[in-house]
């Protein structure tokens, strides 16, 4: 169970788009610095972490109520923070009430915008003001750098213990940290002579007192780590098995086209059920994970940890593997001979050939007469047979169909 589950007024995250520029909104539960109620303390601490994570801050005040002590205290707190702050004066439901923003100049926040959240008034203006100093420059992905391996999993699953174990191993040489990002901490290491960049999502270097609050950030941090990684190590608690949260993470890893290996941790605590049992449930619950190498480890005792990086290497090789067109088409011929594509409304799907068009993730295109003749069960059959024929261990595969161009529909442009 998530440690911080007791906090119901959680921050909300949402992905959004500002004229083509992506951003994320973090909605805090509200701040009341004067309150002594522990519930409010939790919300305040969440807001503090949100402030730390954010690039731009918007303080929302109630334009109908007018200036309150709380607004003043929060504004004072925000003024000390070296990030662009914008004051949104809300509930100004008509444009002629815009002048009421001047009642809030006393807060000492230079940039004010009157808005109506309920009516969606002035929202673009608010965003433009809030993003005045924001730069959208993307991190340029490094070509040919070390393999990037993200270690992800729910709080308490054993990520920090694993990382500490890896770093303490005498075969591991830790390089000075090359780049520390806000969301995850990168550790450059060499294990048995091979360089890796570990993306650590555990936030182990954070203050212990922030623990449960930080855990709430785990979701967003995990997502960013997965985006940057080549391979994800998904740690599960072997005693608890696969939870819905992990199913969602697995789906995301697959959608992002990343390689994945599964570590069933805390195997030292498991009594009375077998590895096959665990693997069987994974195959049923999360089909993609069924293709991923799985290890039963104990980050605490060190059991099987020496197998982790050789497995990571195998998945990396899979992700970059290319199958020749000859091999692919021999596979296709056999598969079609065994089961012919079914007829649909008197027409039969014809598959002319298949080619691999890219790697990481390996992507295949089947050239057919009419894509809409492909029915789900036949697609499943082809993919399953494909998976059995080619060893793409731990890597999601992408398949698409391309139809024959209908000459009657393509008329030369005049
Ligand atoms: P994180 O939140 O994912 O970084 O998890 P931690 O590494 O902090 O581990 C959470 C707790 O589980 C700690 O008390 C660890 O000592 C314990 N733990 C981690 N791995 C194992 C393991 O393999 N076996 C056992 N018995 N305990 C473990």
PDB file of N, CA and C in Angstrom, residues 336 339-351 369 372-379 381-382:
ATOM      1  N   UNK A 336       1.628 -18.524 -42.585  1.00  0.00           N
ATOM      2  CA  UNK A 336       0.427 -18.487 -43.439  1.00  0.00           C
ATOM      3  C   UNK A 336       0.038 -19.898 -43.870  1.00  0.00           C
ATOM      4  N   UNK A 339      -1.820 -21.589 -40.858  1.00  0.00           N
ATOM      5  CA  UNK A 339      -3.197 -21.066 -40.786  1.00  0.00           C
ATOM      6  C   UNK A 339      -3.361 -19.984 -41.827  1.00  0.00           C
ATOM      7  N   UNK A 340      -4.262 -20.199 -42.734  1.00  0.00           N
ATOM      8  CA  UNK A 340      -4.519 -19.164 -43.737  1.00  0.00           C
ATOM      9  C   UNK A 340      -5.305 -18.021 -43.106  1.00  0.00           C
ATOM     10  N   UNK A 341      -5.081 -16.823 -43.577  1.00  0.00           N
ATOM     11  CA  UNK A 341      -5.908 -15.725 -43.065  1.00  0.00           C
ATOM     12  C   UNK A 341      -7.366 -16.032 -43.383  1.00  0.00           C
ATOM     13  N   UNK A 342      -8.282 -15.748 -42.452  1.00  0.00           N
ATOM     14  CA  UNK A 342      -9.695 -16.081 -42.691  1.00  0.00           C
ATOM     15  C   UNK A 342     -10.307 -15.146 -43.733  1.00  0.00           C
ATOM     16  N   UNK A 343     -11.429 -15.576 -44.244  1.00  0.00           N
ATOM     17  CA  UNK A 343     -12.165 -14.745 -45.207  1.00  0.00           C
ATOM     18  C   UNK A 343     -13.028 -13.761 -44.419  1.00  0.00           C
ATOM     19  N   UNK A 344     -13.182 -12.585 -44.953  1.00  0.00           N
ATOM     20  CA  UNK A 344     -14.070 -11.606 -44.322  1.00  0.00           C
ATOM     21  C   UNK A 344     -14.946 -11.031 -45.433  1.00  0.00           C
ATOM     22  N   UNK A 345     -16.223 -11.209 -45.317  1.00  0.00           N
ATOM     23  CA  UNK A 345     -17.200 -10.749 -46.332  1.00  0.00           C
ATOM     24  C   UNK A 345     -16.762 -11.154 -47.738  1.00  0.00           C
ATOM     25  N   UNK A 346     -16.385 -12.410 -47.848  1.00  0.00           N
ATOM     26  CA  UNK A 346     -16.039 -12.940 -49.167  1.00  0.00           C
ATOM     27  C   UNK A 346     -14.659 -12.534 -49.673  1.00  0.00           C
ATOM     28  N   UNK A 347     -13.933 -11.797 -48.874  1.00  0.00           N
ATOM     29  CA  UNK A 347     -12.593 -11.393 -49.326  1.00  0.00           C
ATOM     30  C   UNK A 347     -11.544 -11.976 -48.398  1.00  0.00           C
ATOM     31  N   UNK A 348     -10.391 -12.280 -48.975  1.00  0.00           N
ATOM     32  CA  UNK A 348      -9.331 -12.828 -48.146  1.00  0.00           C
ATOM     33  C   UNK A 348      -8.173 -11.831 -48.017  1.00  0.00           C
ATOM     34  N   UNK A 349      -7.678 -11.734 -46.786  1.00  0.00           N
ATOM     35  CA  UNK A 349      -6.505 -10.889 -46.559  1.00  0.00           C
ATOM     36  C   UNK A 349      -5.300 -11.535 -47.242  1.00  0.00           C
ATOM     37  N   UNK A 350      -4.543 -10.746 -47.958  1.00  0.00           N
ATOM     38  CA  UNK A 350      -3.283 -11.257 -48.505  1.00  0.00           C
ATOM     39  C   UNK A 350      -2.146 -10.500 -47.858  1.00  0.00           C
ATOM     40  N   UNK A 351      -1.169 -11.276 -47.387  1.00  0.00           N
ATOM     41  CA  UNK A 351       0.006 -10.623 -46.798  1.00  0.00           C
ATOM     42  C   UNK A 351       1.151 -10.851 -47.777  1.00  0.00           C
ATOM     43  N   UNK A 369      -3.001  -6.594 -48.800  1.00  0.00           N
ATOM     44  CA  UNK A 369      -3.899  -5.993 -49.798  1.00  0.00           C
ATOM     45  C   UNK A 369      -4.813  -4.957 -49.151  1.00  0.00           C
ATOM     46  N   UNK A 372      -8.029  -3.556 -43.490  1.00  0.00           N
ATOM     47  CA  UNK A 372      -9.231  -3.809 -42.680  1.00  0.00           C
ATOM     48  C   UNK A 372      -9.718  -5.258 -42.772  1.00  0.00           C
ATOM     49  N   UNK A 373      -9.024  -6.077 -43.565  1.00  0.00           N
ATOM     50  CA  UNK A 373      -9.380  -7.499 -43.575  1.00  0.00           C
ATOM     51  C   UNK A 373      -8.658  -8.266 -42.466  1.00  0.00           C
ATOM     52  N   UNK A 374      -7.747  -7.585 -41.772  1.00  0.00           N
ATOM     53  CA  UNK A 374      -7.012  -8.251 -40.684  1.00  0.00           C
ATOM     54  C   UNK A 374      -7.898  -8.294 -39.449  1.00  0.00           C
ATOM     55  N   UNK A 375      -8.249  -9.483 -39.020  1.00  0.00           N
ATOM     56  CA  UNK A 375      -9.089  -9.568 -37.820  1.00  0.00           C
ATOM     57  C   UNK A 375      -8.189  -9.814 -36.603  1.00  0.00           C
ATOM     58  N   UNK A 376      -8.707  -9.449 -35.443  1.00  0.00           N
ATOM     59  CA  UNK A 376      -7.901  -9.493 -34.217  1.00  0.00           C
ATOM     60  C   UNK A 376      -7.282 -10.858 -33.932  1.00  0.00           C
ATOM     61  N   UNK A 377      -8.082 -11.917 -34.122  1.00  0.00           N
ATOM     62  CA  UNK A 377      -7.560 -13.228 -33.742  1.00  0.00           C
ATOM     63  C   UNK A 377      -6.382 -13.616 -34.642  1.00  0.00           C
ATOM     64  N   UNK A 378      -6.432 -13.229 -35.904  1.00  0.00           N
ATOM     65  CA  UNK A 378      -5.321 -13.580 -36.801  1.00  0.00           C
ATOM     66  C   UNK A 378      -4.090 -12.738 -36.469  1.00  0.00           C
ATOM     67  N   UNK A 379      -4.344 -11.492 -36.113  1.00  0.00           N
ATOM     68  CA  UNK A 379      -3.225 -10.616 -35.713  1.00  0.00           C
ATOM     69  C   UNK A 379      -2.532 -11.224 -34.497  1.00  0.00           C
ATOM     70  N   UNK A 381      -2.515 -14.328 -33.576  1.00  0.00           N
ATOM     71  CA  UNK A 381      -1.807 -15.538 -33.990  1.00  0.00           C
ATOM     72  C   UNK A 381      -0.442 -15.165 -34.590  1.00  0.00           C
ATOM     73  N   UNK A 382      -0.438 -14.171 -35.488  1.00  0.00           N
ATOM     74  CA  UNK A 382       0.823 -13.785 -36.129  1.00  0.00           C
ATOM     75  C   UNK A 382       1.838 -13.271 -35.098  1.00  0.00           C
TER      76      UNK A 382
END
